[in-house]
């Protein structure tokens, strides 16, 4: 999972998140991310499949069946099938956070990563105002990390640190 298509999947998600900060059009963000990976890769083929299925299938279930039929034989944590689920969730979630992450998880395979990846792209695209409070309030603005010496952190502090890093000029 950490060679070839595994790397292309990581490149795709990074590009999709970056694009999501600039557009609220899911398909546009997907097409931008697609332009960042090798066109002849299986990951790119899957992305093109998903975009075509979205146009052909009126329901998520129909598109998911197509994904499962073509890519479902891959390992349950393979990049290609799981990224396909994330993309279907974003396309059929139609701007609804709960629907999007639930569809990403409902498809199976690597459920925790799929929900998190779909949620990350959705969050970058729509911001926290589009995330219902029932998904945010239970965290009480804190998270416990597994990093030695970093322990419990405030989510708002981590967000502020991330934003400050994004505003820093690049190193020479």
Short mmCIF file of C-alpha atoms in Angstrom, two decimals:
data_model
loop_
_atom_site.label_atom_id
_atom_site.label_comp_id
_atom_site.label_asym_id
_atom_site.label_seq_id
_atom_site.Cartn_x
_atom_site.Cartn_y
_atom_site.Cartn_z
CA UNK A 1 0.00 0.00 0.00
CA UNK A 2 2.99 2.33 0.28
CA UNK A 3 4.31 2.09 -3.27
CA UNK A 4 2.98 3.14 -6.67
CA UNK A 5 -0.81 3.44 -6.28
CA UNK A 6 -0.49 3.86 -2.52
CA UNK A 7 1.68 6.91 -3.12
CA UNK A 8 -0.61 8.15 -5.91
CA UNK A 9 -3.54 7.90 -3.51
CA UNK A 10 -1.70 10.04 -0.95
CA UNK A 11 -0.80 12.55 -3.66
CA UNK A 12 -4.42 12.60 -4.83
CA UNK A 13 -5.82 13.22 -1.33
CA UNK A 14 -3.28 15.97 -0.61
CA UNK A 15 -4.20 17.67 -3.89
CA UNK A 16 -7.94 17.22 -3.24
CA UNK A 17 -7.64 18.83 0.20
CA UNK A 18 -5.64 21.72 -1.25
CA UNK A 19 -8.19 22.18 -4.03
CA UNK A 20 -11.06 21.97 -1.53
CA UNK A 21 -9.81 25.16 0.13
CA UNK A 22 -10.36 26.95 -3.20
CA UNK A 23 -13.65 25.46 -4.46
CA UNK A 24 -16.92 24.09 -3.16
CA UNK A 25 -17.39 22.07 -6.33
CA UNK A 26 -16.56 18.45 -5.40
CA UNK A 27 -16.11 17.33 -8.99
CA UNK A 28 -13.76 20.26 -9.68
CA UNK A 29 -11.62 19.35 -6.65
CA UNK A 30 -11.53 15.71 -7.81
CA UNK A 31 -10.49 16.71 -11.34
CA UNK A 32 -7.75 18.99 -9.96
CA UNK A 33 -6.45 16.15 -7.79
CA UNK A 34 -6.64 13.76 -10.74
CA UNK A 35 -4.29 16.05 -12.68
CA UNK A 36 -1.62 15.49 -10.00
CA UNK A 37 -1.26 11.71 -10.41
CA UNK A 38 -0.05 9.62 -13.36
CA UNK A 39 -2.86 9.42 -15.92
CA UNK A 40 -2.06 5.78 -16.73
CA UNK A 41 -2.15 4.58 -13.11
CA UNK A 42 -4.86 2.33 -11.73
CA UNK A 43 -5.69 5.08 -9.23
CA UNK A 44 -6.42 7.51 -12.07
CA UNK A 45 -8.48 4.83 -13.83
CA UNK A 46 -10.57 4.37 -10.68
CA UNK A 47 -11.12 8.12 -10.32
CA UNK A 48 -12.33 8.32 -13.92
CA UNK A 49 -14.60 5.32 -13.24
CA UNK A 50 -16.12 7.03 -10.18
CA UNK A 51 -16.78 10.26 -12.09
CA UNK A 52 -18.48 8.30 -14.87
CA UNK A 53 -20.54 6.24 -12.40
CA UNK A 54 -21.75 9.41 -10.69
CA UNK A 55 -23.21 10.56 -14.01
CA UNK A 56 -24.71 7.13 -14.81
CA UNK A 57 -26.02 6.08 -11.39
CA UNK A 58 -28.78 8.04 -9.63
CA UNK A 59 -28.01 6.39 -6.27
CA UNK A 60 -24.93 5.86 -4.15
CA UNK A 61 -25.87 2.19 -3.86
CA UNK A 62 -25.73 1.71 -7.63
CA UNK A 63 -22.34 3.41 -7.89
CA UNK A 64 -21.05 1.46 -4.89
CA UNK A 65 -22.06 -1.81 -6.58
CA UNK A 66 -20.04 -0.80 -9.64
CA UNK A 67 -17.04 0.09 -7.46
CA UNK A 68 -17.33 -3.21 -5.61
CA UNK A 69 -17.63 -5.18 -8.86
CA UNK A 70 -14.55 -3.63 -10.46
CA UNK A 71 -12.28 -2.83 -7.52
CA UNK A 72 -13.71 -4.80 -4.60
CA UNK A 73 -11.32 -7.75 -4.97
CA UNK A 74 -8.45 -5.59 -3.72
CA UNK A 75 -7.39 -5.91 -0.07
CA UNK A 76 -9.72 -4.21 2.40
CA UNK A 77 -7.12 -1.52 3.12
CA UNK A 78 -5.92 -0.99 -0.46
CA UNK A 79 -5.73 2.61 -1.59
CA UNK A 80 -7.70 2.25 -4.81
CA UNK A 81 -10.97 0.75 -3.55
CA UNK A 82 -10.98 2.89 -0.41
CA UNK A 83 -10.30 6.13 -2.26
CA UNK A 84 -13.17 5.15 -4.55
CA UNK A 85 -15.47 4.96 -1.53
CA UNK A 86 -14.30 8.36 -0.32
CA UNK A 87 -15.00 9.90 -3.71
CA UNK A 88 -18.45 8.30 -3.93
CA UNK A 89 -19.25 9.64 -0.46
CA UNK A 90 -18.19 13.16 -1.42
CA UNK A 91 -20.12 13.06 -4.72
CA UNK A 92 -23.30 11.53 -3.31
CA UNK A 93 -23.09 13.31 0.05
CA UNK A 94 -24.24 16.46 -1.75
CA UNK A 95 -22.74 18.93 0.72
CA UNK A 96 -24.16 17.24 3.83
CA UNK A 97 -21.41 16.35 6.33
CA UNK A 98 -23.29 13.58 8.11
CA UNK A 99 -24.37 11.92 4.86
CA UNK A 100 -20.86 12.21 3.43
CA UNK A 101 -18.97 10.58 6.29
CA UNK A 102 -21.69 7.98 6.86
CA UNK A 103 -21.56 6.94 3.19
CA UNK A 104 -17.77 6.71 3.40
CA UNK A 105 -18.07 4.35 6.37
CA UNK A 106 -21.13 2.47 5.10
CA UNK A 107 -19.19 1.18 2.10
CA UNK A 108 -16.97 -0.92 4.36
CA UNK A 109 -13.32 -1.80 3.90
CA UNK A 110 -11.06 0.73 5.74
CA UNK A 111 -13.91 2.53 7.47
CA UNK A 112 -12.00 4.72 9.93
CA UNK A 113 -9.66 6.08 7.28
CA UNK A 114 -12.46 6.52 4.75
CA UNK A 115 -14.61 8.54 7.14
CA UNK A 116 -11.64 10.66 8.19
CA UNK A 117 -10.49 11.29 4.62
CA UNK A 118 -13.96 12.23 3.39
CA UNK A 119 -14.39 14.43 6.47
CA UNK A 120 -11.06 16.16 5.86
CA UNK A 121 -11.88 17.04 2.28
CA UNK A 122 -15.41 18.08 3.25
CA UNK A 123 -14.08 20.26 6.09
CA UNK A 124 -11.56 21.99 3.85
CA UNK A 125 -14.30 22.63 1.29
CA UNK A 126 -17.13 23.78 3.57
CA UNK A 127 -15.49 24.83 6.86
CA UNK A 128 -16.61 24.06 10.39
CA UNK A 129 -19.85 26.00 9.98
CA UNK A 130 -21.13 23.15 7.78
CA UNK A 131 -20.37 20.47 10.40
CA UNK A 132 -23.28 19.83 12.77
CA UNK A 133 -22.53 20.50 16.43
CA UNK A 134 -23.27 16.88 17.38
CA UNK A 135 -20.02 15.92 15.63
CA UNK A 136 -17.99 18.66 17.34
CA UNK A 137 -19.38 19.21 20.87
CA UNK A 138 -18.40 15.80 22.34
CA UNK A 139 -14.72 16.63 21.82
CA UNK A 140 -15.01 19.68 24.13
CA UNK A 141 -12.19 21.32 22.14
CA UNK A 142 -9.63 18.67 23.13
CA UNK A 143 -7.84 15.64 21.77
CA UNK A 144 -5.42 13.19 23.36
CA UNK A 145 -2.47 12.48 21.12
CA UNK A 146 -0.19 9.47 21.05
CA UNK A 147 2.89 11.70 20.69
CA UNK A 148 5.30 11.59 23.63
CA UNK A 149 5.32 14.92 25.44
CA UNK A 150 2.38 16.26 23.48
CA UNK A 151 -0.49 14.63 25.42
CA UNK A 152 -3.85 16.36 25.57
CA UNK A 153 -4.21 19.32 23.22
CA UNK A 154 -6.91 21.87 22.50
CA UNK A 155 -8.26 21.44 18.97
CA UNK A 156 -8.58 25.21 18.59
CA UNK A 157 -4.88 25.63 19.46
CA UNK A 158 -3.88 22.99 16.90
CA UNK A 159 -6.02 24.71 14.26
CA UNK A 160 -4.44 28.09 15.07
CA UNK A 161 -0.92 26.60 14.85
CA UNK A 162 -1.76 24.99 11.50
CA UNK A 163 -3.17 28.24 10.11
CA UNK A 164 -0.08 30.14 11.30
CA UNK A 165 2.17 27.64 9.51
CA UNK A 166 0.13 28.00 6.33
CA UNK A 167 0.60 31.79 6.44
CA UNK A 168 4.39 31.59 6.91
CA UNK A 169 6.43 32.43 3.85
CA UNK A 170 8.30 29.45 2.41
CA UNK A 171 11.86 28.90 3.61
CA UNK A 172 14.52 30.12 1.22
#
